[in-house]
Amino acid sequence: MLDPSVLRQNPAEIAERLQATRGYSLDAAALESLESERKQIQVRTQELQNLRNTRSKAIGQAKAKGEDVSALLAEVAGFGDELKASEARLDSIRNEIESIVLGIPNLPHESVPLGQDESDNVEQHRWGTPREFDFEVRDHVELGARNGWLDGDTAAKLSGARFTVLRGGLARLHRALAQFMLDLHSGEHGYLETNVPLIVNADSMRGTGQLPKFEDDLFTTEVGETRRYLIPTSEVPLTNTVRDTIVEAGALPLRMTAHSMCFRAEAGAHGRDTRGMIRQHQFEKVELVTIAAPEHSDDEHERMTRCAEVVLERLGLPYRRMLLCTGDMGFAAAKTFDLEVWLPSQQTYREISSCSNCEAFQARRMQARWRNPETGKPELVHTLNGSGVAVGRALIAVMENYQNADGSISVPDVLKPYMGGIETLS
Protein backbone atom coordinates (compact mmCIF):
# COMPACT_ATOMS: atom_id res chain seq x y z
CA MET A 1 0.00 0.00 0.00
CA LEU A 2 1.00 3.61 -0.34
CA ASP A 3 2.66 5.46 2.52
CA PRO A 4 -0.20 6.53 4.87
CA SER A 5 1.73 9.61 5.98
CA VAL A 6 1.99 10.82 2.36
CA LEU A 7 -1.70 10.15 1.85
CA ARG A 8 -2.54 12.16 4.97
CA GLN A 9 -0.36 15.09 3.95
CA ASN A 10 -1.20 15.31 0.23
CA PRO A 11 -4.39 13.36 -0.56
CA ALA A 12 -5.41 15.70 -3.40
CA GLU A 13 -2.00 15.46 -5.07
CA ILE A 14 -1.97 11.65 -4.79
CA ALA A 15 -5.52 11.51 -6.18
CA GLU A 16 -4.48 13.61 -9.17
CA ARG A 17 -1.47 11.37 -9.89
CA LEU A 18 -3.55 8.21 -9.61
CA GLN A 19 -6.17 9.57 -11.98
CA ALA A 20 -3.57 10.71 -14.51
CA THR A 21 -1.51 7.51 -14.47
CA ARG A 22 -3.80 4.69 -13.40
CA GLY A 23 -7.24 6.03 -14.24
CA TYR A 24 -8.06 5.40 -10.58
CA SER A 25 -10.50 7.73 -8.84
CA LEU A 26 -9.57 8.39 -5.23
CA ASP A 27 -12.11 10.40 -3.25
CA ALA A 28 -9.60 12.71 -1.59
CA ALA A 29 -12.30 14.78 0.10
CA ALA A 30 -13.80 11.70 1.77
CA LEU A 31 -10.35 10.56 2.90
CA GLU A 32 -9.57 14.01 4.31
CA SER A 33 -12.91 14.08 6.13
CA LEU A 34 -12.27 10.68 7.71
CA GLU A 35 -8.75 11.69 8.66
CA SER A 36 -9.98 14.92 10.26
CA GLU A 37 -12.61 13.04 12.27
CA ARG A 38 -10.00 10.44 13.27
CA LYS A 39 -7.73 13.13 14.68
CA GLN A 40 -10.54 14.76 16.67
CA ILE A 41 -11.82 11.49 18.11
CA GLN A 42 -8.32 10.24 18.84
CA VAL A 43 -7.56 13.39 20.83
CA ARG A 44 -10.82 13.06 22.79
CA THR A 45 -10.26 9.33 23.33
CA GLN A 46 -6.79 10.00 24.73
CA GLU A 47 -8.20 12.71 26.99
CA LEU A 48 -10.82 10.31 28.33
CA GLN A 49 -8.27 7.53 28.78
CA ASN A 50 -5.96 9.86 30.70
CA LEU A 51 -8.89 11.04 32.79
CA ARG A 52 -9.86 7.44 33.54
CA ASN A 53 -6.30 6.57 34.55
CA THR A 54 -6.01 9.67 36.74
CA ARG A 55 -9.33 9.02 38.47
CA SER A 56 -8.54 5.32 38.92
CA LYS A 57 -5.30 6.26 40.64
CA ALA A 58 -7.15 8.77 42.84
CA ILE A 59 -9.71 6.12 43.77
CA GLY A 60 -6.94 3.76 44.83
CA GLN A 61 -5.28 6.42 46.95
CA ALA A 62 -8.58 7.43 48.55
CA LYS A 63 -9.44 3.82 49.39
CA ALA A 64 -6.01 3.39 50.96
CA LYS A 65 -6.76 6.34 53.22
CA GLY A 66 -10.23 5.04 54.07
CA GLU A 67 -11.93 7.98 52.36
CA ASP A 68 -15.32 8.00 50.65
CA VAL A 69 -14.83 7.26 46.90
CA SER A 70 -18.47 7.36 45.78
CA ALA A 71 -18.09 10.75 44.06
CA LEU A 72 -15.03 9.59 42.16
CA LEU A 73 -16.75 6.37 41.13
CA ALA A 74 -19.75 8.33 39.87
CA GLU A 75 -17.46 10.58 37.84
CA VAL A 76 -15.71 7.61 36.25
CA ALA A 77 -19.07 6.01 35.44
CA GLY A 78 -20.19 9.29 33.90
CA PHE A 79 -17.51 9.40 31.21
CA GLY A 80 -17.13 5.62 30.86
CA ASP A 81 -19.89 5.32 28.27
CA GLU A 82 -18.45 8.20 26.27
CA LEU A 83 -15.01 6.56 26.32
CA LYS A 84 -16.42 3.24 25.13
CA ALA A 85 -18.32 4.92 22.27
CA SER A 86 -15.28 7.03 21.36
CA GLU A 87 -13.01 3.97 21.18
CA ALA A 88 -15.54 2.09 19.04
CA ARG A 89 -15.90 5.01 16.62
CA LEU A 90 -12.10 5.39 16.41
CA ASP A 91 -11.74 1.71 15.48
CA SER A 92 -14.51 2.09 12.89
CA ILE A 93 -12.85 5.11 11.24
CA ARG A 94 -9.47 3.39 11.18
CA ASN A 95 -11.06 0.38 9.47
CA GLU A 96 -12.73 2.67 6.90
CA ILE A 97 -9.43 4.40 6.14
CA GLU A 98 -7.58 1.07 5.91
CA SER A 99 -10.23 -0.29 3.54
CA ILE A 100 -9.74 2.70 1.24
CA VAL A 101 -5.94 2.56 1.43
CA LEU A 102 -5.77 -1.19 0.73
CA GLY A 103 -7.74 -0.64 -2.48
CA ILE A 104 -5.41 2.03 -3.88
CA PRO A 105 -2.97 0.76 -6.57
CA ASN A 106 0.74 1.49 -6.52
CA LEU A 107 2.05 4.69 -8.08
CA PRO A 108 4.03 4.07 -11.30
CA HIS A 109 7.76 4.69 -11.44
CA GLU A 110 8.69 7.91 -13.23
CA SER A 111 10.18 5.91 -16.14
CA VAL A 112 6.87 4.17 -16.93
CA PRO A 113 5.15 5.58 -20.04
CA LEU A 114 1.67 7.04 -19.71
CA GLY A 115 -1.06 5.01 -21.39
CA GLN A 116 -4.48 3.43 -21.01
CA ASP A 117 -4.04 -0.17 -22.18
CA GLU A 118 -1.70 -2.64 -23.91
CA SER A 119 -1.76 -0.62 -27.13
CA ASP A 120 0.32 2.02 -25.31
CA ASN A 121 3.04 -0.39 -24.15
CA VAL A 122 6.53 0.30 -25.48
CA GLU A 123 8.64 -2.36 -27.17
CA GLN A 124 12.19 -2.50 -25.79
CA HIS A 125 13.82 -5.09 -28.02
CA ARG A 126 13.30 -8.37 -29.90
CA TRP A 127 15.26 -11.59 -29.99
CA GLY A 128 15.13 -14.30 -32.64
CA THR A 129 13.48 -14.49 -36.05
CA PRO A 130 10.09 -16.18 -36.41
CA ARG A 131 10.35 -19.38 -38.40
CA GLU A 132 8.95 -19.51 -41.93
CA PHE A 133 6.94 -22.69 -42.55
CA ASP A 134 6.50 -24.40 -45.93
CA PHE A 135 3.32 -26.12 -44.74
CA GLU A 136 0.06 -25.08 -43.09
CA VAL A 137 0.71 -24.24 -39.45
CA ARG A 138 -1.37 -25.99 -36.80
CA ASP A 139 -2.12 -24.48 -33.40
CA HIS A 140 -1.24 -26.27 -30.16
CA VAL A 141 -4.76 -27.68 -29.78
CA GLU A 142 -4.65 -29.40 -33.16
CA LEU A 143 -1.12 -30.68 -32.54
CA GLY A 144 -2.04 -32.06 -29.12
CA ALA A 145 -5.37 -33.58 -30.12
CA ARG A 146 -3.89 -35.66 -32.98
CA ASN A 147 -2.53 -38.27 -30.60
CA GLY A 148 -4.72 -37.65 -27.57
CA TRP A 149 -1.86 -35.80 -25.87
CA LEU A 150 -3.95 -32.74 -25.05
CA ASP A 151 -7.50 -33.52 -23.95
CA GLY A 152 -9.86 -30.71 -22.98
CA ASP A 153 -13.02 -32.82 -23.22
CA THR A 154 -11.96 -35.26 -20.53
CA ALA A 155 -10.76 -32.40 -18.35
CA ALA A 156 -14.17 -30.71 -18.74
CA LYS A 157 -15.86 -33.93 -17.65
CA LEU A 158 -13.61 -34.08 -14.59
CA SER A 159 -13.54 -30.43 -13.57
CA GLY A 160 -15.32 -28.12 -16.03
CA ALA A 161 -14.12 -25.56 -18.53
CA ARG A 162 -10.55 -24.17 -18.59
CA PHE A 163 -8.83 -27.38 -17.47
CA THR A 164 -6.64 -29.71 -19.52
CA VAL A 165 -5.42 -33.30 -19.34
CA LEU A 166 -1.93 -33.92 -20.78
CA ARG A 167 -0.71 -37.40 -21.69
CA GLY A 168 2.33 -39.27 -22.89
CA GLY A 169 5.19 -37.40 -24.50
CA LEU A 170 3.45 -34.04 -24.16
CA ALA A 171 3.05 -34.49 -20.40
CA ARG A 172 6.73 -35.39 -20.23
CA LEU A 173 7.69 -32.34 -22.30
CA HIS A 174 5.69 -30.17 -19.91
CA ARG A 175 7.59 -31.67 -16.97
CA ALA A 176 10.89 -31.26 -18.78
CA LEU A 177 10.26 -27.54 -19.28
CA ALA A 178 9.67 -26.99 -15.56
CA GLN A 179 12.78 -28.99 -14.60
CA PHE A 180 14.91 -27.12 -17.11
CA MET A 181 13.75 -23.73 -15.80
CA LEU A 182 14.36 -24.69 -12.15
CA ASP A 183 17.84 -26.02 -12.92
CA LEU A 184 18.70 -22.87 -14.88
CA HIS A 185 17.51 -20.41 -12.23
CA SER A 186 18.92 -22.28 -9.24
CA GLY A 187 22.13 -23.51 -10.88
CA GLU A 188 23.16 -20.54 -13.04
CA HIS A 189 21.13 -17.54 -11.92
CA GLY A 190 21.59 -17.87 -8.16
CA TYR A 191 17.97 -18.26 -7.06
CA LEU A 192 17.28 -20.48 -4.04
CA GLU A 193 14.98 -23.34 -5.07
CA THR A 194 12.00 -23.36 -2.72
CA ASN A 195 8.96 -25.61 -2.33
CA VAL A 196 5.99 -23.66 -1.00
CA PRO A 197 2.42 -24.35 0.19
CA LEU A 198 -0.32 -24.10 -2.44
CA ILE A 199 -2.86 -22.98 0.17
CA VAL A 200 -2.29 -19.80 2.18
CA ASN A 201 -4.14 -17.66 4.71
CA ALA A 202 -5.75 -14.27 4.20
CA ASP A 203 -2.76 -12.40 5.68
CA SER A 204 -0.54 -13.79 2.92
CA MET A 205 -2.99 -12.78 0.18
CA ARG A 206 -3.38 -9.35 1.74
CA GLY A 207 0.39 -8.93 1.99
CA THR A 208 1.00 -9.20 -1.76
CA GLY A 209 -2.14 -7.30 -2.78
CA GLN A 210 -4.58 -10.02 -3.86
CA LEU A 211 -6.91 -9.13 -1.00
CA PRO A 212 -9.22 -7.41 -0.60
CA LYS A 213 -9.46 -6.11 -4.16
CA PHE A 214 -9.21 -9.35 -6.17
CA GLU A 215 -11.06 -11.85 -3.99
CA ASP A 216 -13.40 -12.79 -6.87
CA ASP A 217 -10.39 -14.07 -8.85
CA LEU A 218 -9.32 -16.47 -6.09
CA PHE A 219 -10.28 -20.05 -5.33
CA THR A 220 -11.03 -20.58 -1.64
CA THR A 221 -11.25 -23.56 0.67
CA GLU A 222 -13.00 -23.74 4.02
CA VAL A 223 -12.56 -26.28 6.78
CA GLY A 224 -14.79 -25.51 9.71
CA GLU A 225 -14.61 -21.76 10.18
CA THR A 226 -11.16 -21.39 8.66
CA ARG A 227 -10.95 -19.95 5.15
CA ARG A 228 -7.80 -20.29 3.10
CA TYR A 229 -6.90 -19.51 -0.50
CA LEU A 230 -5.34 -21.48 -3.35
CA ILE A 231 -2.38 -19.47 -4.60
CA PRO A 232 -2.72 -17.65 -7.96
CA THR A 233 1.10 -17.66 -8.16
CA SER A 234 3.93 -18.77 -5.88
CA GLU A 235 4.84 -15.08 -5.63
CA VAL A 236 2.38 -15.05 -2.72
CA PRO A 237 4.07 -17.57 -0.39
CA LEU A 238 7.60 -16.70 -1.54
CA THR A 239 7.21 -12.97 -0.87
CA ASN A 240 5.38 -13.53 2.42
CA THR A 241 8.31 -15.49 3.84
CA VAL A 242 9.65 -12.09 4.94
CA ARG A 243 6.34 -10.81 6.33
CA ASP A 244 6.77 -9.29 9.82
CA THR A 245 10.52 -9.84 9.52
CA ILE A 246 13.62 -7.67 9.73
CA VAL A 247 16.25 -8.97 7.29
CA GLU A 248 19.89 -8.17 7.96
CA ALA A 249 21.62 -6.20 5.20
CA GLY A 250 24.15 -8.97 4.56
CA ALA A 251 21.35 -11.38 3.57
CA LEU A 252 20.13 -9.14 0.73
CA PRO A 253 19.28 -9.62 -2.01
CA LEU A 254 17.18 -12.69 -1.26
CA ARG A 255 16.53 -14.48 -4.55
CA MET A 256 14.04 -17.36 -4.55
CA THR A 257 12.49 -19.57 -7.22
CA ALA A 258 9.66 -22.09 -7.04
CA HIS A 259 7.78 -24.35 -9.42
CA SER A 260 4.14 -24.63 -8.40
CA MET A 261 0.58 -25.15 -9.45
CA CYS A 262 -1.32 -21.86 -9.74
CA PHE A 263 -5.08 -21.38 -9.50
CA ARG A 264 -7.07 -18.46 -10.90
CA ALA A 265 -10.83 -18.11 -11.16
CA GLU A 266 -10.46 -15.72 -14.12
CA ALA A 267 -13.68 -14.04 -12.99
CA GLY A 268 -13.31 -11.16 -15.45
CA ALA A 269 -12.07 -13.16 -18.44
CA HIS A 270 -15.21 -14.77 -19.86
CA GLY A 271 -14.82 -15.64 -23.53
CA ARG A 272 -11.10 -14.80 -23.65
CA ASP A 273 -8.68 -17.46 -24.91
CA THR A 274 -11.06 -20.31 -24.11
CA ARG A 275 -9.45 -22.61 -26.68
CA GLY A 276 -6.64 -24.80 -25.42
CA MET A 277 -4.15 -23.90 -22.71
CA ILE A 278 -3.72 -20.14 -23.10
CA ARG A 279 -5.90 -19.22 -20.12
CA GLN A 280 -6.55 -21.94 -17.55
CA HIS A 281 -8.00 -22.15 -14.04
CA GLN A 282 -5.08 -24.43 -13.10
CA PHE A 283 -1.62 -24.02 -14.56
CA GLU A 284 2.05 -24.30 -13.62
CA LYS A 285 4.66 -21.62 -13.41
CA VAL A 286 8.28 -21.23 -12.35
CA GLU A 287 8.33 -18.04 -10.30
CA LEU A 288 11.18 -15.69 -9.44
CA VAL A 289 11.03 -13.47 -6.33
CA THR A 290 13.66 -11.06 -5.03
CA ILE A 291 13.76 -9.14 -1.76
CA ALA A 292 16.16 -6.22 -2.18
CA ALA A 293 17.43 -3.06 -0.56
CA PRO A 294 15.67 -0.07 -2.17
CA GLU A 295 18.80 1.30 -3.87
CA HIS A 296 19.33 -2.01 -5.67
CA SER A 297 15.80 -2.84 -6.79
CA ASP A 298 16.09 -1.25 -10.25
CA ASP A 299 19.18 -3.34 -11.02
CA GLU A 300 17.47 -6.45 -9.63
CA HIS A 301 14.47 -5.78 -11.86
CA GLU A 302 16.68 -5.73 -14.94
CA ARG A 303 18.53 -8.83 -13.75
CA MET A 304 15.31 -10.77 -13.11
CA THR A 305 13.90 -9.91 -16.52
CA ARG A 306 17.14 -10.99 -18.15
CA CYS A 307 16.97 -14.35 -16.32
CA ALA A 308 13.52 -14.94 -17.81
CA GLU A 309 14.79 -13.95 -21.27
CA VAL A 310 17.56 -16.55 -21.05
CA VAL A 311 14.90 -19.27 -20.68
CA LEU A 312 13.36 -18.31 -24.02
CA GLU A 313 16.73 -17.92 -25.72
CA ARG A 314 17.91 -21.36 -24.57
CA LEU A 315 14.66 -22.79 -25.94
CA GLY A 316 15.19 -20.95 -29.23
CA LEU A 317 11.84 -19.14 -28.98
CA PRO A 318 11.56 -15.67 -30.59
CA TYR A 319 10.30 -13.05 -28.16
CA ARG A 320 10.07 -9.35 -27.50
CA ARG A 321 10.34 -7.32 -24.30
CA MET A 322 7.63 -4.75 -23.58
CA LEU A 323 7.67 -1.94 -21.02
CA LEU A 324 4.10 -1.73 -19.76
CA CYS A 325 2.36 1.63 -19.68
CA THR A 326 0.70 3.02 -16.56
CA GLY A 327 -2.74 1.74 -17.52
CA ASP A 328 -1.68 -1.87 -18.19
CA MET A 329 0.37 -2.61 -15.07
CA GLY A 330 -0.74 -4.84 -12.25
CA PHE A 331 -2.19 -3.45 -9.03
CA ALA A 332 0.99 -3.75 -6.93
CA ALA A 333 3.59 -2.94 -9.59
CA ALA A 334 5.57 0.27 -9.89
CA LYS A 335 7.21 -0.89 -13.12
CA THR A 336 6.73 -4.00 -15.25
CA PHE A 337 8.46 -5.66 -18.19
CA ASP A 338 6.46 -8.26 -20.12
CA LEU A 339 8.10 -10.90 -22.30
CA GLU A 340 5.96 -11.96 -25.24
CA VAL A 341 6.75 -15.16 -27.14
CA TRP A 342 6.01 -15.70 -30.85
CA LEU A 343 3.07 -18.04 -31.60
CA PRO A 344 3.02 -19.07 -35.29
CA SER A 345 -0.67 -20.04 -35.29
CA GLN A 346 -1.67 -16.54 -34.20
CA GLN A 347 1.10 -14.72 -36.07
CA THR A 348 1.67 -12.56 -33.04
CA TYR A 349 3.54 -12.31 -29.75
CA ARG A 350 1.74 -13.41 -26.56
CA GLU A 351 2.70 -12.79 -22.94
CA ILE A 352 4.73 -15.57 -21.33
CA SER A 353 6.42 -13.68 -18.49
CA SER A 354 5.72 -10.57 -16.45
CA CYS A 355 8.50 -9.15 -14.24
CA SER A 356 7.56 -6.39 -11.80
CA ASN A 357 9.25 -4.15 -9.27
CA CYS A 358 6.70 -3.41 -6.55
CA GLU A 359 9.12 -1.20 -4.60
CA ALA A 360 7.84 -0.81 -0.99
CA PHE A 361 4.14 -1.32 -1.85
CA GLN A 362 3.93 -4.97 -0.74
CA ALA A 363 6.54 -4.58 1.98
CA ARG A 364 4.47 -1.90 3.71
CA ARG A 365 1.44 -4.22 3.76
CA MET A 366 3.59 -7.07 5.10
CA GLN A 367 5.84 -5.00 7.38
CA ALA A 368 8.83 -6.61 5.64
CA ARG A 369 11.95 -4.66 6.57
CA TRP A 370 15.73 -4.70 6.46
CA ARG A 371 18.22 -3.15 8.87
CA ASN A 372 20.01 -0.31 7.16
CA PRO A 373 23.65 -0.56 8.30
CA GLU A 374 24.15 3.19 7.93
CA THR A 375 21.38 4.09 10.36
CA GLY A 376 20.97 0.82 12.25
CA LYS A 377 17.21 1.25 11.88
CA PRO A 378 14.66 -1.00 10.18
CA GLU A 379 13.42 0.24 6.80
CA LEU A 380 11.03 -1.23 4.24
CA VAL A 381 12.53 -3.58 1.66
CA HIS A 382 11.63 -3.59 -2.03
CA THR A 383 9.95 -6.70 -3.46
CA LEU A 384 10.16 -7.97 -7.04
CA ASN A 385 8.48 -10.89 -8.78
CA GLY A 386 8.48 -12.42 -12.24
CA SER A 387 7.55 -15.50 -14.23
CA GLY A 388 10.56 -17.52 -15.16
CA VAL A 389 8.41 -18.59 -17.10
CA ALA A 390 4.80 -19.85 -17.38
CA VAL A 391 5.23 -23.57 -18.09
CA GLY A 392 1.99 -24.11 -20.02
CA ARG A 393 2.59 -21.17 -22.33
CA ALA A 394 6.16 -22.31 -22.88
CA LEU A 395 4.77 -25.71 -23.87
CA ILE A 396 2.41 -24.04 -26.36
CA ALA A 397 5.28 -22.02 -27.84
CA VAL A 398 7.54 -25.08 -28.17
CA MET A 399 4.77 -27.14 -29.79
CA GLU A 400 3.95 -24.51 -32.37
CA ASN A 401 7.48 -23.31 -33.15
CA TYR A 402 8.95 -26.82 -33.33
CA GLN A 403 6.11 -28.52 -35.25
CA ASN A 404 6.75 -30.51 -38.41
CA ALA A 405 4.67 -31.07 -41.52
CA ASP A 406 3.52 -34.53 -40.35
CA GLY A 407 2.23 -33.14 -37.06
CA SER A 408 5.20 -34.32 -35.02
CA ILE A 409 7.05 -31.99 -32.65
CA SER A 410 10.84 -31.76 -32.46
CA VAL A 411 12.31 -31.52 -28.98
CA PRO A 412 14.54 -28.43 -28.41
CA ASP A 413 18.15 -29.39 -27.78
CA VAL A 414 18.17 -27.96 -24.27
CA LEU A 415 15.27 -30.25 -23.23
CA LYS A 416 16.64 -33.50 -24.65
CA PRO A 417 18.52 -34.43 -21.45
CA TYR A 418 15.18 -34.28 -19.62
CA MET A 419 13.37 -36.39 -22.22
CA GLY A 420 15.31 -39.64 -21.88
CA GLY A 421 16.76 -39.39 -25.36
CA ILE A 422 13.47 -38.64 -27.13
CA GLU A 423 14.12 -36.21 -29.96
CA THR A 424 10.69 -36.07 -31.60
CA LEU A 425 7.13 -36.43 -30.30
CA SER A 426 5.24 -38.30 -32.99
Short mmCIF file of C-alpha atoms in Angstrom, two decimals, residues 209-371:
data_model
loop_
_atom_site.label_atom_id
_atom_site.label_comp_id
_atom_site.label_asym_id
_atom_site.label_seq_id
_atom_site.Cartn_x
_atom_site.Cartn_y
_atom_site.Cartn_z
CA GLY A 209 -2.14 -7.30 -2.78
CA GLN A 210 -4.58 -10.02 -3.86
CA LEU A 211 -6.91 -9.13 -1.00
CA PRO A 212 -9.22 -7.41 -0.60
CA LYS A 213 -9.46 -6.11 -4.16
CA PHE A 214 -9.21 -9.35 -6.17
CA GLU A 215 -11.06 -11.85 -3.99
CA ASP A 216 -13.40 -12.79 -6.87
CA ASP A 217 -10.39 -14.07 -8.85
CA LEU A 218 -9.32 -16.47 -6.09
CA PHE A 219 -10.28 -20.05 -5.33
CA THR A 220 -11.03 -20.58 -1.64
CA THR A 221 -11.25 -23.56 0.67
CA GLU A 222 -13.00 -23.74 4.02
CA VAL A 223 -12.56 -26.28 6.78
CA GLY A 224 -14.79 -25.51 9.71
CA GLU A 225 -14.61 -21.76 10.18
CA THR A 226 -11.16 -21.39 8.66
CA ARG A 227 -10.95 -19.95 5.15
CA ARG A 228 -7.80 -20.29 3.10
CA TYR A 229 -6.90 -19.51 -0.50
CA LEU A 230 -5.34 -21.48 -3.35
CA ILE A 231 -2.38 -19.47 -4.60
CA PRO A 232 -2.72 -17.65 -7.96
CA THR A 233 1.10 -17.66 -8.16
CA SER A 234 3.93 -18.77 -5.88
CA GLU A 235 4.84 -15.08 -5.63
CA VAL A 236 2.38 -15.05 -2.72
CA PRO A 237 4.07 -17.57 -0.39
CA LEU A 238 7.60 -16.70 -1.54
CA THR A 239 7.21 -12.97 -0.87
CA ASN A 240 5.38 -13.53 2.42
CA THR A 241 8.31 -15.49 3.84
CA VAL A 242 9.65 -12.09 4.94
CA ARG A 243 6.34 -10.81 6.33
CA ASP A 244 6.77 -9.29 9.82
CA THR A 245 10.52 -9.84 9.52
CA ILE A 246 13.62 -7.67 9.73
CA VAL A 247 16.25 -8.97 7.29
CA GLU A 248 19.89 -8.17 7.96
CA ALA A 249 21.62 -6.20 5.20
CA GLY A 250 24.15 -8.97 4.56
CA ALA A 251 21.35 -11.38 3.57
CA LEU A 252 20.13 -9.14 0.73
CA PRO A 253 19.28 -9.62 -2.01
CA LEU A 254 17.18 -12.69 -1.26
CA ARG A 255 16.53 -14.48 -4.55
CA MET A 256 14.04 -17.36 -4.55
CA THR A 257 12.49 -19.57 -7.22
CA ALA A 258 9.66 -22.09 -7.04
CA HIS A 259 7.78 -24.35 -9.42
CA SER A 260 4.14 -24.63 -8.40
CA MET A 261 0.58 -25.15 -9.45
CA CYS A 262 -1.32 -21.86 -9.74
CA PHE A 263 -5.08 -21.38 -9.50
CA ARG A 264 -7.07 -18.46 -10.90
CA ALA A 265 -10.83 -18.11 -11.16
CA GLU A 266 -10.46 -15.72 -14.12
CA ALA A 267 -13.68 -14.04 -12.99
CA GLY A 268 -13.31 -11.16 -15.45
CA ALA A 269 -12.07 -13.16 -18.44
CA HIS A 270 -15.21 -14.77 -19.86
CA GLY A 271 -14.82 -15.64 -23.53
CA ARG A 272 -11.10 -14.80 -23.65
CA ASP A 273 -8.68 -17.46 -24.91
CA THR A 274 -11.06 -20.31 -24.11
CA ARG A 275 -9.45 -22.61 -26.68
CA GLY A 276 -6.64 -24.80 -25.42
CA MET A 277 -4.15 -23.90 -22.71
CA ILE A 278 -3.72 -20.14 -23.10
CA ARG A 279 -5.90 -19.22 -20.12
CA GLN A 280 -6.55 -21.94 -17.55
CA HIS A 281 -8.00 -22.15 -14.04
CA GLN A 282 -5.08 -24.43 -13.10
CA PHE A 283 -1.62 -24.02 -14.56
CA GLU A 284 2.05 -24.30 -13.62
CA LYS A 285 4.66 -21.62 -13.41
CA VAL A 286 8.28 -21.23 -12.35
CA GLU A 287 8.33 -18.04 -10.30
CA LEU A 288 11.18 -15.69 -9.44
CA VAL A 289 11.03 -13.47 -6.33
CA THR A 290 13.66 -11.06 -5.03
CA ILE A 291 13.76 -9.14 -1.76
CA ALA A 292 16.16 -6.22 -2.18
CA ALA A 293 17.43 -3.06 -0.56
CA PRO A 294 15.67 -0.07 -2.17
CA GLU A 295 18.80 1.30 -3.87
CA HIS A 296 19.33 -2.01 -5.67
CA SER A 297 15.80 -2.84 -6.79
CA ASP A 298 16.09 -1.25 -10.25
CA ASP A 299 19.18 -3.34 -11.02
CA GLU A 300 17.47 -6.45 -9.63
CA HIS A 301 14.47 -5.78 -11.86
CA GLU A 302 16.68 -5.73 -14.94
CA ARG A 303 18.53 -8.83 -13.75
CA MET A 304 15.31 -10.77 -13.11
CA THR A 305 13.90 -9.91 -16.52
CA ARG A 306 17.14 -10.99 -18.15
CA CYS A 307 16.97 -14.35 -16.32
CA ALA A 308 13.52 -14.94 -17.81
CA GLU A 309 14.79 -13.95 -21.27
CA VAL A 310 17.56 -16.55 -21.05
CA VAL A 311 14.90 -19.27 -20.68
CA LEU A 312 13.36 -18.31 -24.02
CA GLU A 313 16.73 -17.92 -25.72
CA ARG A 314 17.91 -21.36 -24.57
CA LEU A 315 14.66 -22.79 -25.94
CA GLY A 316 15.19 -20.95 -29.23
CA LEU A 317 11.84 -19.14 -28.98
CA PRO A 318 11.56 -15.67 -30.59
CA TYR A 319 10.30 -13.05 -28.16
CA ARG A 320 10.07 -9.35 -27.50
CA ARG A 321 10.34 -7.32 -24.30
CA MET A 322 7.63 -4.75 -23.58
CA LEU A 323 7.67 -1.94 -21.02
CA LEU A 324 4.10 -1.73 -19.76
CA CYS A 325 2.36 1.63 -19.68
CA THR A 326 0.70 3.02 -16.56
CA GLY A 327 -2.74 1.74 -17.52
CA ASP A 328 -1.68 -1.87 -18.19
CA MET A 329 0.37 -2.61 -15.07
CA GLY A 330 -0.74 -4.84 -12.25
CA PHE A 331 -2.19 -3.45 -9.03
CA ALA A 332 0.99 -3.75 -6.93
CA ALA A 333 3.59 -2.94 -9.59
CA ALA A 334 5.57 0.27 -9.89
CA LYS A 335 7.21 -0.89 -13.12
CA THR A 336 6.73 -4.00 -15.25
CA PHE A 337 8.46 -5.66 -18.19
CA ASP A 338 6.46 -8.26 -20.12
CA LEU A 339 8.10 -10.90 -22.30
CA GLU A 340 5.96 -11.96 -25.24
CA VAL A 341 6.75 -15.16 -27.14
CA TRP A 342 6.01 -15.70 -30.85
CA LEU A 343 3.07 -18.04 -31.60
CA PRO A 344 3.02 -19.07 -35.29
CA SER A 345 -0.67 -20.04 -35.29
CA GLN A 346 -1.67 -16.54 -34.20
CA GLN A 347 1.10 -14.72 -36.07
CA THR A 348 1.67 -12.56 -33.04
CA TYR A 349 3.54 -12.31 -29.75
CA ARG A 350 1.74 -13.41 -26.56
CA GLU A 351 2.70 -12.79 -22.94
CA ILE A 352 4.73 -15.57 -21.33
CA SER A 353 6.42 -13.68 -18.49
CA SER A 354 5.72 -10.57 -16.45
CA CYS A 355 8.50 -9.15 -14.24
CA SER A 356 7.56 -6.39 -11.80
CA ASN A 357 9.25 -4.15 -9.27
CA CYS A 358 6.70 -3.41 -6.55
CA GLU A 359 9.12 -1.20 -4.60
CA ALA A 360 7.84 -0.81 -0.99
CA PHE A 361 4.14 -1.32 -1.85
CA GLN A 362 3.93 -4.97 -0.74
CA ALA A 363 6.54 -4.58 1.98
CA ARG A 364 4.47 -1.90 3.71
CA ARG A 365 1.44 -4.22 3.76
CA MET A 366 3.59 -7.07 5.10
CA GLN A 367 5.84 -5.00 7.38
CA ALA A 368 8.83 -6.61 5.64
CA ARG A 369 11.95 -4.66 6.57
CA TRP A 370 15.73 -4.70 6.46
CA ARG A 371 18.22 -3.15 8.87
#
